[in-house]
Amino acid sequence: MTQSQADDLSKSLKAIADPARLRLISIIAASEGQEACVCDLTEPLNIGQPTVSHHLKVLTEAGFVTRSKRGTWAYYKLVPGALDSLARLLVTA
Amino acid sequence: MTQSQADDLSKSLKAIADPARLRLISIIAASEGQEACVCDLTEPLNIGQPTVSHHLKVLTEAGFVTRSKRGTWAYYKLVPGALDSLARLLVTA
DNA sequence: CGCCTATATCGATGAATGTCAATGTTCGAT
DNA sequence: ATCGAACATTGACATTCATCGATATAGGCG
């Protein structure tokens, strides 16, 4: 594995290597259409709303979720296959 | 996913979410018997020997490699299936 | 327009982390 | 016993990061 490959893979791993972000992914994955509103994510995690917003931004920039605003609400949806392809990279490593 | 499950999974992910540690795993995995001596790991990574030692300790404590000393040399070996079971946890998340 | 609600951004702070230089430890060889 | 080689540990430093409070933005409603 080259240095830049290792850099890329570690960036993806760092993005999900956080308890709060793992739980966010878990909740979104269990939601209808694998999509959830921020209001459904703030309460069950015991962390403040700005922190949730921050974690969702990290996950979005890493390509694990996408954001779509409908009215006042922001909905985050899992990117299909993103987690699977990361898992495949792991066993190939 | 519960809080403690998320904590455990994030600890495993943090252990490999580092370019140097990913390259260490990659080199060990490509070695004969999936085992390599520290002397074979220090040079190709462009980081100092104490740092390599530190990374190997992190990987050992996370259960990805095991250490066995033979003479003056320390050999690190991949734990079979460790990466695979982590990858499986990811797609189930 | 003005208020309220939902979400994002900013700035700060404390904790964790990667790296190094220096030193310690262990083992083989002379 | 002594020396050198291989590896680990320690202490320090700079950077990154998770979290929070305060504030900004943006949309719906009266």
CSV table of C-alpha atoms (C1' of nucleotides) in Angstrom, one decimal:
chain,number,residue,atom,x,y,z
A,1,MET,CA,0.0,0.0,0.0
A,2,THR,CA,1.4,3.4,-1.0
A,3,GLN,CA,1.6,6.4,1.3
A,4,SER,CA,-1.3,8.2,-0.5
A,5,GLN,CA,-3.4,5.1,-0.4
A,6,ALA,CA,-2.8,4.8,3.3
A,7,ASP,CA,-3.7,8.5,3.7
A,8,ASP,CA,-7.0,8.2,1.9
A,9,LEU,CA,-8.0,5.0,3.7
A,10,SER,CA,-7.1,6.5,7.1
A,11,LYS,CA,-9.2,9.5,6.3
A,12,SER,CA,-12.3,7.4,5.7
A,13,LEU,CA,-11.6,5.3,8.8
A,14,LYS,CA,-11.1,8.4,11.0
A,15,ALA,CA,-14.4,9.7,9.8
A,16,ILE,CA,-16.3,6.7,11.3
A,17,ALA,CA,-13.9,6.0,14.2
A,18,ASP,CA,-16.0,8.0,16.7
A,19,PRO,CA,-18.7,6.6,18.9
A,20,ALA,CA,-21.1,9.5,18.2
A,21,ARG,CA,-20.7,9.2,14.5
A,22,LEU,CA,-21.1,5.4,14.6
A,23,ARG,CA,-24.3,5.8,16.5
A,24,LEU,CA,-25.5,8.4,14.0
A,25,ILE,CA,-24.9,6.0,11.1
A,26,SER,CA,-26.6,3.3,13.0
A,27,ILE,CA,-29.7,5.3,13.6
A,28,ILE,CA,-29.8,6.6,10.1
A,29,ALA,CA,-29.4,3.1,8.7
A,30,ALA,CA,-32.3,1.8,10.8
A,31,SER,CA,-34.6,4.7,9.7
A,32,GLU,CA,-37.1,4.5,6.9
A,33,GLY,CA,-35.4,4.9,3.5
A,34,GLN,CA,-32.1,5.0,5.5
A,35,GLU,CA,-32.8,8.7,6.0
A,36,ALA,CA,-33.3,10.7,9.2
A,37,CYS,CA,-33.9,14.3,10.2
A,38,VAL,CA,-31.5,16.0,12.5
A,39,CYS,CA,-34.3,16.4,15.1
A,40,ASP,CA,-34.4,12.6,15.3
A,41,LEU,CA,-30.7,12.4,15.9
A,42,THR,CA,-30.1,15.1,18.5
A,43,GLU,CA,-32.0,13.6,21.4
A,44,PRO,CA,-30.8,9.9,21.6
A,45,LEU,CA,-27.1,10.8,21.6
A,46,ASN,CA,-26.8,12.9,24.8
A,47,ILE,CA,-24.7,15.5,23.0
A,48,GLY,CA,-25.5,19.0,22.1
A,49,GLN,CA,-27.1,20.0,18.8
A,50,PRO,CA,-24.0,21.9,17.4
A,51,THR,CA,-21.9,18.8,18.1
A,52,VAL,CA,-24.4,16.6,16.2
A,53,SER,CA,-24.3,19.1,13.3
A,54,HIS,CA,-20.5,18.9,13.4
A,55,HIS,CA,-20.4,15.1,13.2
A,56,LEU,CA,-22.9,15.1,10.4
A,57,LYS,CA,-20.7,17.5,8.4
A,58,VAL,CA,-17.7,15.1,8.9
A,59,LEU,CA,-19.7,12.2,7.7
A,60,THR,CA,-21.0,14.1,4.7
A,61,GLU,CA,-17.5,15.3,3.7
A,62,ALA,CA,-16.3,11.7,4.0
A,63,GLY,CA,-19.0,10.6,1.6
A,64,PHE,CA,-21.0,8.4,4.0
A,65,VAL,CA,-24.2,10.4,4.0
A,66,THR,CA,-25.8,13.1,1.9
A,67,ARG,CA,-27.8,16.1,3.1
A,68,SER,CA,-31.0,17.4,1.7
A,69,LYS,CA,-33.0,20.2,3.1
A,70,ARG,CA,-36.8,20.1,3.0
A,71,GLY,CA,-38.4,23.2,4.5
A,72,THR,CA,-36.8,23.9,7.9
A,73,TRP,CA,-35.6,20.4,8.3
A,74,ALA,CA,-32.4,18.8,7.2
A,75,TYR,CA,-32.5,15.1,6.2
A,76,TYR,CA,-29.4,13.0,6.2
A,77,LYS,CA,-29.3,9.8,4.1
A,78,LEU,CA,-26.8,6.9,3.9
A,79,VAL,CA,-24.9,6.7,0.7
A,80,PRO,CA,-25.6,3.2,-0.6
A,81,GLY,CA,-22.5,1.0,-0.6
A,82,ALA,CA,-20.2,3.5,1.0
A,83,LEU,CA,-19.7,1.4,4.1
A,84,ASP,CA,-19.5,-1.8,2.1
A,85,SER,CA,-16.7,-0.6,-0.2
A,86,LEU,CA,-14.8,0.6,2.9
A,87,ALA,CA,-15.2,-2.8,4.5
A,88,ARG,CA,-13.9,-4.4,1.3
A,89,LEU,CA,-10.8,-2.2,1.3
A,90,LEU,CA,-10.1,-3.4,4.8
A,91,VAL,CA,-9.9,-7.1,4.0
A,92,THR,CA,-7.9,-6.4,0.9
A,93,ALA,CA,-5.4,-4.4,2.9
B,1,MET,CA,-26.1,0.2,18.5
B,2,THR,CA,-25.6,0.9,22.1
B,3,GLN,CA,-23.2,3.4,23.5
B,4,SER,CA,-20.7,0.8,24.7
B,5,GLN,CA,-20.9,-1.1,21.4
B,6,ALA,CA,-20.1,2.2,19.7
B,7,ASP,CA,-17.2,2.8,22.1
B,8,ASP,CA,-15.7,-0.7,21.4
B,9,LEU,CA,-16.1,-0.4,17.7
B,10,SER,CA,-14.6,3.1,17.6
B,11,LYS,CA,-11.6,1.9,19.5
B,12,SER,CA,-10.9,-0.8,17.0
B,13,LEU,CA,-11.4,1.7,14.1
B,14,LYS,CA,-9.1,4.3,15.7
B,15,ALA,CA,-6.4,1.7,16.0
B,16,ILE,CA,-6.2,1.3,12.3
B,17,ALA,CA,-7.2,4.8,11.3
B,18,ASP,CA,-3.6,5.9,10.9
B,19,PRO,CA,-1.6,5.9,7.7
B,20,ALA,CA,1.5,4.5,9.4
B,21,ARG,CA,-0.4,1.7,11.0
B,22,LEU,CA,-2.2,0.8,7.8
B,23,ARG,CA,1.1,0.5,6.0
B,24,LEU,CA,2.5,-1.6,8.8
B,25,ILE,CA,-0.4,-4.0,8.5
B,26,SER,CA,0.0,-4.0,4.8
B,27,ILE,CA,3.7,-4.9,5.0
B,28,ILE,CA,3.1,-7.6,7.6
B,29,ALA,CA,0.2,-9.1,5.6
B,30,ALA,CA,2.4,-9.3,2.5
B,31,SER,CA,5.3,-11.0,4.4
B,32,GLU,CA,5.9,-14.7,4.7
B,33,GLY,CA,3.6,-16.3,7.2
B,34,GLN,CA,2.1,-12.8,7.6
B,35,GLU,CA,4.9,-12.1,10.1
B,36,ALA,CA,7.6,-9.5,10.0
B,37,CYS,CA,10.5,-8.3,12.1
B,38,VAL,CA,10.6,-4.7,13.3
B,39,CYS,CA,13.8,-4.2,11.4
B,40,ASP,CA,11.9,-4.9,8.2
B,41,LEU,CA,9.3,-2.3,9.2
B,42,THR,CA,11.4,0.7,10.3
B,43,GLU,CA,13.0,1.6,7.0
B,44,PRO,CA,10.1,1.7,4.5
B,45,LEU,CA,7.9,4.0,6.5
B,46,ASN,CA,10.2,7.1,6.8
B,47,ILE,CA,9.4,7.4,10.5
B,48,GLY,CA,11.7,6.8,13.5
B,49,GLN,CA,12.1,3.5,15.2
B,50,PRO,CA,10.5,4.6,18.5
B,51,THR,CA,7.4,5.7,16.5
B,52,VAL,CA,7.2,2.3,14.7
B,53,SER,CA,7.4,0.7,18.1
B,54,HIS,CA,4.6,2.8,19.4
B,55,HIS,CA,2.4,2.0,16.4
B,56,LEU,CA,3.0,-1.7,16.8
B,57,LYS,CA,2.0,-1.4,20.5
B,58,VAL,CA,-1.3,0.2,19.5
B,59,LEU,CA,-2.0,-2.5,17.0
B,60,THR,CA,-1.1,-5.2,19.5
B,61,GLU,CA,-3.3,-3.8,22.2
B,62,ALA,CA,-6.2,-3.6,19.7
B,63,GLY,CA,-5.7,-7.3,18.8
B,64,PHE,CA,-4.7,-6.9,15.2
B,65,VAL,CA,-1.2,-8.3,15.7
B,66,THR,CA,0.8,-10.4,18.2
B,67,ARG,CA,4.3,-10.1,19.3
B,68,SER,CA,6.9,-12.8,19.7
B,69,LYS,CA,10.5,-12.3,20.5
B,70,ARG,CA,13.1,-14.6,19.1
B,71,GLY,CA,16.6,-13.7,20.1
B,72,THR,CA,17.2,-10.0,19.8
B,73,TRP,CA,14.4,-9.6,17.2
B,74,ALA,CA,10.8,-9.0,17.7
B,75,TYR,CA,8.4,-10.5,15.2
B,76,TYR,CA,4.9,-9.2,14.7
B,77,LYS,CA,2.2,-11.4,13.2
B,78,LEU,CA,-1.2,-10.7,11.9
B,79,VAL,CA,-4.1,-12.1,14.0
B,80,PRO,CA,-6.0,-14.3,11.5
B,81,GLY,CA,-9.5,-13.0,10.9
B,82,ALA,CA,-9.2,-9.8,13.0
B,83,LEU,CA,-9.5,-7.5,10.1
B,84,ASP,CA,-12.3,-9.6,8.5
B,85,SER,CA,-14.4,-9.6,11.6
B,86,LEU,CA,-14.0,-5.8,11.9
B,87,ALA,CA,-15.1,-5.4,8.3
B,88,ARG,CA,-18.1,-7.6,9.0
B,89,LEU,CA,-19.1,-5.4,11.9
B,90,LEU,CA,-19.0,-2.4,9.6
B,91,VAL,CA,-21.5,-3.7,7.1
B,92,THR,CA,-23.8,-4.8,9.9
B,93,ALA,CA,-23.7,-1.4,11.5
C,1,DC,C1',-42.7,42.8,9.0
C,2,DG,C1',-41.5,40.2,13.3
C,3,DC,C1',-41.3,36.0,15.8
C,4,DC,C1',-40.2,31.2,16.4
C,5,DT,C1',-38.1,26.9,15.1
C,6,DA,C1',-34.5,24.1,13.0
C,7,DT,C1',-29.9,23.9,11.7
C,8,DA,C1',-25.2,25.7,10.8
C,9,DT,C1',-21.1,28.2,12.0
C,10,DC,C1',-17.7,30.4,15.1
C,11,DG,C1',-14.5,30.7,18.9
C,12,DA,C1',-12.6,28.6,22.8
C,13,DT,C1',-11.1,24.9,25.6
C,14,DG,C1',-9.5,20.5,27.2
C,15,DA,C1',-8.2,15.9,25.9
C,16,DA,C1',-6.1,12.7,22.9
C,17,DT,C1',-2.5,11.7,19.5
C,18,DG,C1',1.7,11.3,16.3
C,19,DT,C1',6.3,12.2,16.4
C,20,DC,C1',10.9,12.8,18.0
C,21,DA,C1',15.3,12.7,21.0
C,22,DA,C1',17.1,10.5,24.8
C,23,DT,C1',17.4,6.7,27.6
C,24,DG,C1',16.5,2.0,29.3
C,25,DT,C1',16.4,-3.0,28.5
C,26,DT,C1',17.5,-7.4,26.7
C,27,DC,C1',20.2,-10.5,24.3
C,28,DG,C1',24.1,-12.4,21.4
C,29,DA,C1',29.0,-12.2,20.5
C,30,DT,C1',33.7,-11.5,21.5
D,1,DA,C1',32.4,-9.2,31.9
D,2,DT,C1',32.0,-6.0,28.2
D,3,DC,C1',30.4,-4.2,24.0
D,4,DG,C1',27.1,-3.5,20.4
D,5,DA,C1',22.6,-4.3,18.2
D,6,DA,C1',17.5,-4.5,18.4
D,7,DC,C1',13.7,-3.0,20.4
D,8,DA,C1',10.9,-0.6,24.1
D,9,DT,C1',9.9,3.2,27.2
D,10,DT,C1',9.9,7.9,28.8
D,11,DG,C1',9.2,12.9,28.5
D,12,DA,C1',8.2,16.7,25.7
D,13,DC,C1',6.1,19.1,21.9
D,14,DA,C1',2.9,20.4,18.3
D,15,DT,C1',-1.2,19.2,16.2
D,16,DT,C1',-5.7,17.4,15.8
D,17,DC,C1',-10.2,16.8,17.6
D,18,DA,C1',-14.7,16.4,20.4
D,19,DT,C1',-17.4,19.3,22.8
D,20,DC,C1',-19.7,23.4,24.3
D,21,DG,C1',-21.8,28.2,24.5
D,22,DA,C1',-22.9,31.9,21.7
D,23,DT,C1',-24.3,33.5,17.5
D,24,DA,C1',-25.7,33.4,12.7
D,25,DT,C1',-28.8,31.9,8.9
D,26,DA,C1',-32.9,30.5,6.9
D,27,DG,C1',-37.6,29.1,6.5
D,28,DG,C1',-42.6,29.0,8.1
D,29,DC,C1',-46.3,31.5,10.3
D,30,DG,C1',-48.9,35.2,12.4
